[in-house]
PDB file of N, CA and C in Angstrom:
ATOM      1  N   MET A   1       0.739  -1.020  -0.136  1.00  0.00           N
ATOM      2  CA  MET A   1       0.012  -0.172  -0.093  1.00  0.00           C
ATOM      3  C   MET A   1       0.635   1.197   0.257  1.00  0.00           C
ATOM      4  N   SER A   2       0.926   2.037  -0.549  1.00  0.00           N
ATOM      5  CA  SER A   2       1.307   3.374  -1.227  1.00  0.00           C
ATOM      6  C   SER A   2       1.369   4.201   0.245  1.00  0.00           C
ATOM      7  N   ASP A   3       2.032   5.426   0.475  1.00  0.00           N
ATOM      8  CA  ASP A   3       1.718   5.718   1.331  1.00  0.00           C
ATOM      9  C   ASP A   3       0.413   6.934   1.093  1.00  0.00           C
ATOM     10  N   ALA A   4       0.605   7.553   0.293  1.00  0.00           N
ATOM     11  CA  ALA A   4      -0.719   8.241  -0.135  1.00  0.00           C
ATOM     12  C   ALA A   4      -1.935   7.116  -0.264  1.00  0.00           C
ATOM     13  N   THR A   5      -2.371   6.369  -0.444  1.00  0.00           N
ATOM     14  CA  THR A   5      -3.113   5.346  -0.287  1.00  0.00           C
ATOM     15  C   THR A   5      -3.773   4.978   1.293  1.00  0.00           C
ATOM     16  N   GLY A   6      -2.548   4.470   2.196  1.00  0.00           N
ATOM     17  CA  GLY A   6      -2.648   4.716   3.813  1.00  0.00           C
ATOM     18  C   GLY A   6      -3.145   5.697   3.993  1.00  0.00           C
ATOM     19  N   GLN A   7      -2.538   6.526   3.741  1.00  0.00           N
ATOM     20  CA  GLN A   7      -3.126   8.169   4.330  1.00  0.00           C
ATOM     21  C   GLN A   7      -4.387   8.302   4.147  1.00  0.00           C
ATOM     22  N   SER A   8      -5.248   7.991   2.841  1.00  0.00           N
ATOM     23  CA  SER A   8      -6.543   8.360   2.600  1.00  0.00           C
ATOM     24  C   SER A   8      -6.939   7.471   3.081  1.00  0.00           C
ATOM     25  N   PHE A   9      -7.020   6.150   3.551  1.00  0.00           N
ATOM     26  CA  PHE A   9      -7.585   5.102   4.215  1.00  0.00           C
ATOM     27  C   PHE A   9      -7.674   5.483   5.589  1.00  0.00           C
ATOM     28  N   SER A  10      -6.508   5.860   6.203  1.00  0.00           N
ATOM     29  CA  SER A  10      -6.367   6.719   7.698  1.00  0.00           C
ATOM     30  C   SER A  10      -7.846   7.542   7.913  1.00  0.00           C
ATOM     31  N   HIS A  11      -7.809   8.481   6.817  1.00  0.00           N
ATOM     32  CA  HIS A  11      -8.601   9.240   6.658  1.00  0.00           C
ATOM     33  C   HIS A  11      -9.908   8.995   6.699  1.00  0.00           C
ATOM     34  N   LEU A  12     -10.365   8.470   6.267  1.00  0.00           N
ATOM     35  CA  LEU A  12     -11.545   7.595   5.969  1.00  0.00           C
ATOM     36  C   LEU A  12     -12.280   6.648   7.374  1.00  0.00           C
ATOM     37  N   VAL A  13     -11.320   6.214   8.447  1.00  0.00           N
ATOM     38  CA  VAL A  13     -11.273   5.590   9.135  1.00  0.00           C
ATOM     39  C   VAL A  13     -11.787   6.522  10.179  1.00  0.00           C
ATOM     40  N   GLN A  14     -10.658   7.519  10.301  1.00  0.00           N
ATOM     41  CA  GLN A  14     -10.967   8.582  11.154  1.00  0.00           C
ATOM     42  C   GLN A  14     -12.283   9.768  10.899  1.00  0.00           C
ATOM     43  N   LEU A  15     -12.611   9.631   9.253  1.00  0.00           N
ATOM     44  CA  LEU A  15     -14.019  10.354   9.513  1.00  0.00           C
ATOM     45  C   LEU A  15     -15.401   9.538   9.845  1.00  0.00           C
ATOM     46  N   LEU A  16     -15.137   8.163   9.837  1.00  0.00           N
ATOM     47  CA  LEU A  16     -16.245   7.539  10.053  1.00  0.00           C
ATOM     48  C   LEU A  16     -16.294   7.520  11.588  1.00  0.00           C
ATOM     49  N   ALA A  17     -15.257   7.124  12.290  1.00  0.00           N
ATOM     50  CA  ALA A  17     -14.954   7.658  13.781  1.00  0.00           C
ATOM     51  C   ALA A  17     -15.414   9.153  14.147  1.00  0.00           C
ATOM     52  N   GLN A  18     -15.505  10.065  13.593  1.00  0.00           N
ATOM     53  CA  GLN A  18     -15.665  11.261  13.925  1.00  0.00           C
ATOM     54  C   GLN A  18     -16.916  11.137  13.728  1.00  0.00           C
ATOM     55  N   LEU A  19     -17.704  10.637  12.754  1.00  0.00           N
ATOM     56  CA  LEU A  19     -19.299  10.620  12.673  1.00  0.00           C
ATOM     57  C   LEU A  19     -20.143  10.189  13.488  1.00  0.00           C
ATOM     58  N   ARG A  20     -19.324   9.092  14.138  1.00  0.00           N
ATOM     59  CA  ARG A  20     -19.629   8.095  15.165  1.00  0.00           C
ATOM     60  C   ARG A  20     -19.473   9.143  16.836  1.00  0.00           C
ATOM     61  N   SER A  21     -18.773   9.976  16.904  1.00  0.00           N
ATOM     62  CA  SER A  21     -18.734  10.333  18.085  1.00  0.00           C
ATOM     63  C   SER A  21     -19.649  11.026  18.474  1.00  0.00           C
ATOM     64  N   PRO A  22     -19.322  11.348  19.554  1.00  0.00           N
ATOM     65  CA  PRO A  22     -20.699  12.172  20.613  1.00  0.00           C
ATOM     66  C   PRO A  22     -21.044  13.543  19.877  1.00  0.00           C
ATOM     67  N   SER A  23     -19.890  14.502  19.390  1.00  0.00           N
ATOM     68  CA  SER A  23     -20.328  15.752  19.137  1.00  0.00           C
ATOM     69  C   SER A  23     -19.892  15.376  17.203  1.00  0.00           C
ATOM     70  N   GLY A  24     -20.764  13.772  16.567  1.00  0.00           N
ATOM     71  CA  GLY A  24     -20.696  13.760  15.108  1.00  0.00           C
ATOM     72  C   GLY A  24     -22.111  13.635  14.921  1.00  0.00           C
ATOM     73  N   CYS A  25     -22.441  12.924  14.302  1.00  0.00           N
ATOM     74  CA  CYS A  25     -24.172  12.653  13.110  1.00  0.00           C
ATOM     75  C   CYS A  25     -24.748  11.973  14.027  1.00  0.00           C
ATOM     76  N   PRO A  26     -26.164  12.654  14.507  1.00  0.00           N
ATOM     77  CA  PRO A  26     -26.826  11.639  15.141  1.00  0.00           C
ATOM     78  C   PRO A  26     -27.100  10.362  14.702  1.00  0.00           C
ATOM     79  N   TRP A  27     -27.373  10.578  13.315  1.00  0.00           N
ATOM     80  CA  TRP A  27     -28.136   9.096  12.663  1.00  0.00           C
ATOM     81  C   TRP A  27     -26.714   8.168  12.608  1.00  0.00           C
ATOM     82  N   ASP A  28     -25.163   8.600  12.210  1.00  0.00           N
ATOM     83  CA  ASP A  28     -24.415   7.979  12.575  1.00  0.00           C
ATOM     84  C   ASP A  28     -24.240   7.008  13.707  1.00  0.00           C
ATOM     85  N   ARG A  29     -24.251   8.038  14.861  1.00  0.00           N
ATOM     86  CA  ARG A  29     -24.161   7.476  16.506  1.00  0.00           C
ATOM     87  C   ARG A  29     -25.191   6.683  16.484  1.00  0.00           C
ATOM     88  N   GLU A  30     -26.836   6.721  16.073  1.00  0.00           N
ATOM     89  CA  GLU A  30     -27.650   5.545  16.473  1.00  0.00           C
ATOM     90  C   GLU A  30     -27.852   4.219  15.549  1.00  0.00           C
ATOM     91  N   GLN A  31     -26.763   4.297  14.640  1.00  0.00           N
ATOM     92  CA  GLN A  31     -26.537   2.945  13.986  1.00  0.00           C
ATOM     93  C   GLN A  31     -26.065   1.767  14.632  1.00  0.00           C
ATOM     94  N   THR A  32     -26.438   0.295  14.125  1.00  0.00           N
ATOM     95  CA  THR A  32     -26.326  -0.669  14.694  1.00  0.00           C
ATOM     96  C   THR A  32     -25.814  -1.852  13.927  1.00  0.00           C
ATOM     97  N   HIS A  33     -25.364  -3.155  14.341  1.00  0.00           N
ATOM     98  CA  HIS A  33     -25.520  -3.951  13.064  1.00  0.00           C
ATOM     99  C   HIS A  33     -26.310  -4.383  12.343  1.00  0.00           C
ATOM    100  N   ASP A  34     -27.287  -4.300  13.336  1.00  0.00           N
ATOM    101  CA  ASP A  34     -29.226  -4.556  12.833  1.00  0.00           C
ATOM    102  C   ASP A  34     -29.041  -3.715  11.856  1.00  0.00           C
ATOM    103  N   SER A  35     -28.961  -2.219  12.364  1.00  0.00           N
ATOM    104  CA  SER A  35     -29.615  -1.627  11.481  1.00  0.00           C
ATOM    105  C   SER A  35     -28.530  -1.158   9.954  1.00  0.00           C
ATOM    106  N   LEU A  36     -27.619  -1.972  10.260  1.00  0.00           N
ATOM    107  CA  LEU A  36     -26.990  -1.669   8.870  1.00  0.00           C
ATOM    108  C   LEU A  36     -26.563  -3.253   8.217  1.00  0.00           C
ATOM    109  N   LYS A  37     -27.792  -3.595   8.758  1.00  0.00           N
ATOM    110  CA  LYS A  37     -27.407  -5.551   8.198  1.00  0.00           C
ATOM    111  C   LYS A  37     -27.683  -5.241   6.374  1.00  0.00           C
ATOM    112  N   ARG A  38     -28.694  -4.771   5.994  1.00  0.00           N
ATOM    113  CA  ARG A  38     -29.306  -4.041   4.857  1.00  0.00           C
ATOM    114  C   ARG A  38     -28.597  -3.618   3.984  1.00  0.00           C
ATOM    115  N   ASN A  39     -27.933  -2.625   4.653  1.00  0.00           N
ATOM    116  CA  ASN A  39     -27.015  -1.733   3.472  1.00  0.00           C
ATOM    117  C   ASN A  39     -25.728  -2.770   3.651  1.00  0.00           C
ATOM    118  N   LEU A  40     -25.366  -3.832   4.010  1.00  0.00           N
ATOM    119  CA  LEU A  40     -24.187  -4.628   3.943  1.00  0.00           C
ATOM    120  C   LEU A  40     -24.708  -5.607   2.960  1.00  0.00           C
ATOM    121  N   LEU A  41     -25.693  -5.808   2.815  1.00  0.00           N
ATOM    122  CA  LEU A  41     -26.455  -7.185   2.268  1.00  0.00           C
ATOM    123  C   LEU A  41     -26.497  -6.583   0.891  1.00  0.00           C
ATOM    124  N   GLU A  42     -27.284  -5.360   0.735  1.00  0.00           N
ATOM    125  CA  GLU A  42     -27.459  -4.899  -0.938  1.00  0.00           C
ATOM    126  C   GLU A  42     -26.120  -4.321  -1.590  1.00  0.00           C
ATOM    127  N   GLU A  43     -24.763  -4.041  -0.615  1.00  0.00           N
ATOM    128  CA  GLU A  43     -23.670  -3.534  -1.258  1.00  0.00           C
ATOM    129  C   GLU A  43     -23.502  -5.176  -1.941  1.00  0.00           C
ATOM    130  N   SER A  44     -23.323  -5.917  -0.983  1.00  0.00           N
ATOM    131  CA  SER A  44     -22.754  -7.606  -1.494  1.00  0.00           C
ATOM    132  C   SER A  44     -23.522  -8.098  -2.894  1.00  0.00           C
ATOM    133  N   TYR A  45     -24.811  -7.629  -2.885  1.00  0.00           N
ATOM    134  CA  TYR A  45     -25.339  -7.971  -4.038  1.00  0.00           C
ATOM    135  C   TYR A  45     -24.721  -7.007  -5.265  1.00  0.00           C
ATOM    136  N   GLU A  46     -24.432  -6.060  -5.293  1.00  0.00           N
ATOM    137  CA  GLU A  46     -24.548  -4.764  -6.312  1.00  0.00           C
ATOM    138  C   GLU A  46     -22.769  -4.977  -6.704  1.00  0.00           C
ATOM    139  N   VAL A  47     -21.901  -5.811  -5.857  1.00  0.00           N
ATOM    140  CA  VAL A  47     -20.496  -6.206  -5.902  1.00  0.00           C
ATOM    141  C   VAL A  47     -20.972  -7.091  -7.021  1.00  0.00           C
ATOM    142  N   LEU A  48     -21.336  -8.201  -6.785  1.00  0.00           N
ATOM    143  CA  LEU A  48     -21.702  -9.714  -6.894  1.00  0.00           C
ATOM    144  C   LEU A  48     -22.278  -8.805  -8.865  1.00  0.00           C
ATOM    145  N   GLU A  49     -23.400  -8.415  -8.926  1.00  0.00           N
ATOM    146  CA  GLU A  49     -23.469  -8.127 -10.353  1.00  0.00           C
ATOM    147  C   GLU A  49     -22.856  -7.321 -11.245  1.00  0.00           C
ATOM    148  N   ALA A  50     -21.927  -6.086 -10.362  1.00  0.00           N
ATOM    149  CA  ALA A  50     -20.867  -5.787 -11.404  1.00  0.00           C
ATOM    150  C   ALA A  50     -19.800  -6.734 -12.069  1.00  0.00           C
ATOM    151  N   ILE A  51     -19.675  -7.466 -10.587  1.00  0.00           N
ATOM    152  CA  ILE A  51     -18.883  -8.550 -11.575  1.00  0.00           C
ATOM    153  C   ILE A  51     -19.831  -9.261 -12.830  1.00  0.00           C
ATOM    154  N   ASP A  52     -20.749 -10.059 -12.196  1.00  0.00           N
ATOM    155  CA  ASP A  52     -21.812 -10.736 -13.728  1.00  0.00           C
ATOM    156  C   ASP A  52     -21.625  -9.850 -14.696  1.00  0.00           C
ATOM    157  N   ARG A  53     -21.526  -8.826 -14.550  1.00  0.00           N
ATOM    158  CA  ARG A  53     -21.318  -7.403 -15.974  1.00  0.00           C
ATOM    159  C   ARG A  53     -20.535  -7.498 -16.373  1.00  0.00           C
ATOM    160  N   GLN A  54     -19.160  -7.845 -15.592  1.00  0.00           N
ATOM    161  CA  GLN A  54     -18.277  -7.813 -15.902  1.00  0.00           C
ATOM    162  C   GLN A  54     -18.305  -5.938 -16.165  1.00  0.00           C
ATOM    163  N   ASP A  55     -18.476  -5.443 -15.126  1.00  0.00           N
ATOM    164  CA  ASP A  55     -18.371  -3.666 -16.022  1.00  0.00           C
ATOM    165  C   ASP A  55     -17.559  -3.232 -14.233  1.00  0.00           C
ATOM    166  N   PRO A  56     -16.071  -3.144 -14.935  1.00  0.00           N
ATOM    167  CA  PRO A  56     -14.701  -2.679 -13.918  1.00  0.00           C
ATOM    168  C   PRO A  56     -15.018  -1.208 -13.207  1.00  0.00           C
ATOM    169  N   PRO A  57     -15.698  -0.495 -13.814  1.00  0.00           N
ATOM    170  CA  PRO A  57     -15.795   1.069 -13.313  1.00  0.00           C
ATOM    171  C   PRO A  57     -16.897   0.829 -12.393  1.00  0.00           C
ATOM    172  N   ARG A  58     -17.784   0.042 -12.488  1.00  0.00           N
ATOM    173  CA  ARG A  58     -18.745  -0.125 -11.433  1.00  0.00           C
ATOM    174  C   ARG A  58     -18.469  -0.915 -10.048  1.00  0.00           C
ATOM    175  N   LEU A  59     -17.931  -1.604 -10.552  1.00  0.00           N
ATOM    176  CA  LEU A  59     -17.207  -2.724 -10.061  1.00  0.00           C
ATOM    177  C   LEU A  59     -16.246  -2.382  -8.858  1.00  0.00           C
ATOM    178  N   ALA A  60     -15.366  -1.195  -9.012  1.00  0.00           N
ATOM    179  CA  ALA A  60     -14.494  -0.282  -8.423  1.00  0.00           C
ATOM    180  C   ALA A  60     -15.535   0.260  -7.283  1.00  0.00           C
ATOM    181  N   GLU A  61     -16.893   1.351  -8.048  1.00  0.00           N
ATOM    182  CA  GLU A  61     -17.620   2.166  -7.135  1.00  0.00           C
ATOM    183  C   GLU A  61     -18.062   1.246  -6.118  1.00  0.00           C
ATOM    184  N   GLU A  62     -18.639  -0.116  -6.426  1.00  0.00           N
ATOM    185  CA  GLU A  62     -19.202  -0.856  -5.511  1.00  0.00           C
ATOM    186  C   GLU A  62     -18.736  -1.333  -4.358  1.00  0.00           C
ATOM    187  N   LEU A  63     -17.389  -1.976  -4.564  1.00  0.00           N
ATOM    188  CA  LEU A  63     -16.421  -2.290  -3.577  1.00  0.00           C
ATOM    189  C   LEU A  63     -15.920  -1.227  -2.717  1.00  0.00           C
ATOM    190  N   GLY A  64     -15.812   0.088  -3.305  1.00  0.00           N
ATOM    191  CA  GLY A  64     -15.932   1.240  -2.115  1.00  0.00           C
ATOM    192  C   GLY A  64     -16.969   1.444  -1.569  1.00  0.00           C
ATOM    193  N   ASP A  65     -18.317   1.492  -1.734  1.00  0.00           N
ATOM    194  CA  ASP A  65     -19.242   1.106  -0.651  1.00  0.00           C
ATOM    195  C   ASP A  65     -19.194   0.099   0.102  1.00  0.00           C
ATOM    196  N   GLY A  66     -19.054  -1.152  -0.466  1.00  0.00           N
ATOM    197  CA  GLY A  66     -19.116  -2.537   0.554  1.00  0.00           C
ATOM    198  C   GLY A  66     -17.901  -1.879   1.675  1.00  0.00           C
ATOM    199  N   LEU A  67     -16.736  -1.246   1.299  1.00  0.00           N
ATOM    200  CA  LEU A  67     -15.498  -1.195   2.539  1.00  0.00           C
ATOM    201  C   LEU A  67     -16.145  -0.184   3.141  1.00  0.00           C
ATOM    202  N   LEU A  68     -16.581   0.504   2.724  1.00  0.00           N
ATOM    203  CA  LEU A  68     -17.593   1.656   3.994  1.00  0.00           C
ATOM    204  C   LEU A  68     -18.622   0.967   4.552  1.00  0.00           C
ATOM    205  N   GLN A  69     -19.329  -0.039   4.114  1.00  0.00           N
ATOM    206  CA  GLN A  69     -20.250  -0.410   4.957  1.00  0.00           C
ATOM    207  C   GLN A  69     -19.481  -1.488   6.048  1.00  0.00           C
ATOM    208  N   LEU A  70     -18.212  -2.208   5.380  1.00  0.00           N
ATOM    209  CA  LEU A  70     -17.471  -2.783   6.679  1.00  0.00           C
ATOM    210  C   LEU A  70     -16.581  -2.200   7.502  1.00  0.00           C
ATOM    211  N   LEU A  71     -15.875  -0.855   7.552  1.00  0.00           N
ATOM    212  CA  LEU A  71     -15.416  -0.353   7.925  1.00  0.00           C
ATOM    213  C   LEU A  71     -16.404   0.143   9.462  1.00  0.00           C
ATOM    214  N   PHE A  72     -17.785   0.934   8.557  1.00  0.00           N
ATOM    215  CA  PHE A  72     -19.014   0.867   9.475  1.00  0.00           C
ATOM    216  C   PHE A  72     -19.195   0.169  10.668  1.00  0.00           C
ATOM    217  N   ASN A  73     -19.112  -1.172  10.201  1.00  0.00           N
ATOM    218  CA  ASN A  73     -19.683  -1.919  10.861  1.00  0.00           C
ATOM    219  C   ASN A  73     -18.145  -2.221  12.415  1.00  0.00           C
ATOM    220  N   SER A  74     -17.167  -2.252  11.641  1.00  0.00           N
ATOM    221  CA  SER A  74     -16.087  -2.312  12.353  1.00  0.00           C
ATOM    222  C   SER A  74     -15.638  -1.657  13.374  1.00  0.00           C
ATOM    223  N   LEU A  75     -16.306  -0.322  12.827  1.00  0.00           N
ATOM    224  CA  LEU A  75     -16.106   0.823  14.424  1.00  0.00           C
ATOM    225  C   LEU A  75     -16.974   0.572  15.520  1.00  0.00           C
ATOM    226  N   ILE A  76     -18.187   0.076  15.131  1.00  0.00           N
ATOM    227  CA  ILE A  76     -19.518  -0.604  15.862  1.00  0.00           C
ATOM    228  C   ILE A  76     -18.537  -1.363  16.640  1.00  0.00           C
ATOM    229  N   ALA A  77     -18.348  -2.401  16.012  1.00  0.00           N
ATOM    230  CA  ALA A  77     -17.506  -3.401  16.847  1.00  0.00           C
ATOM    231  C   ALA A  77     -17.038  -2.823  18.015  1.00  0.00           C
ATOM    232  N   SER A  78     -15.854  -2.234  17.557  1.00  0.00           N
ATOM    233  CA  SER A  78     -15.002  -1.578  18.103  1.00  0.00           C
ATOM    234  C   SER A  78     -15.352  -1.047  19.525  1.00  0.00           C
TER     235      SER A  78
END
């Protein structure tokens, strides 16, 4: 992973943590694994659809959306 990629990833994690913090977004703070299940499942299906359609630009976008869901759930778990 390049330094720029690592910094971008760290920035994303920090941003999500800030959104979940007491001074962050009320909606983000209210989310639970249960409330986010549907989003995670939907993003997984969208990744699979992009693979089936052999659509690399869409696949990249959907993988990013899926990563966001995984990170959000990881922060809740921690």
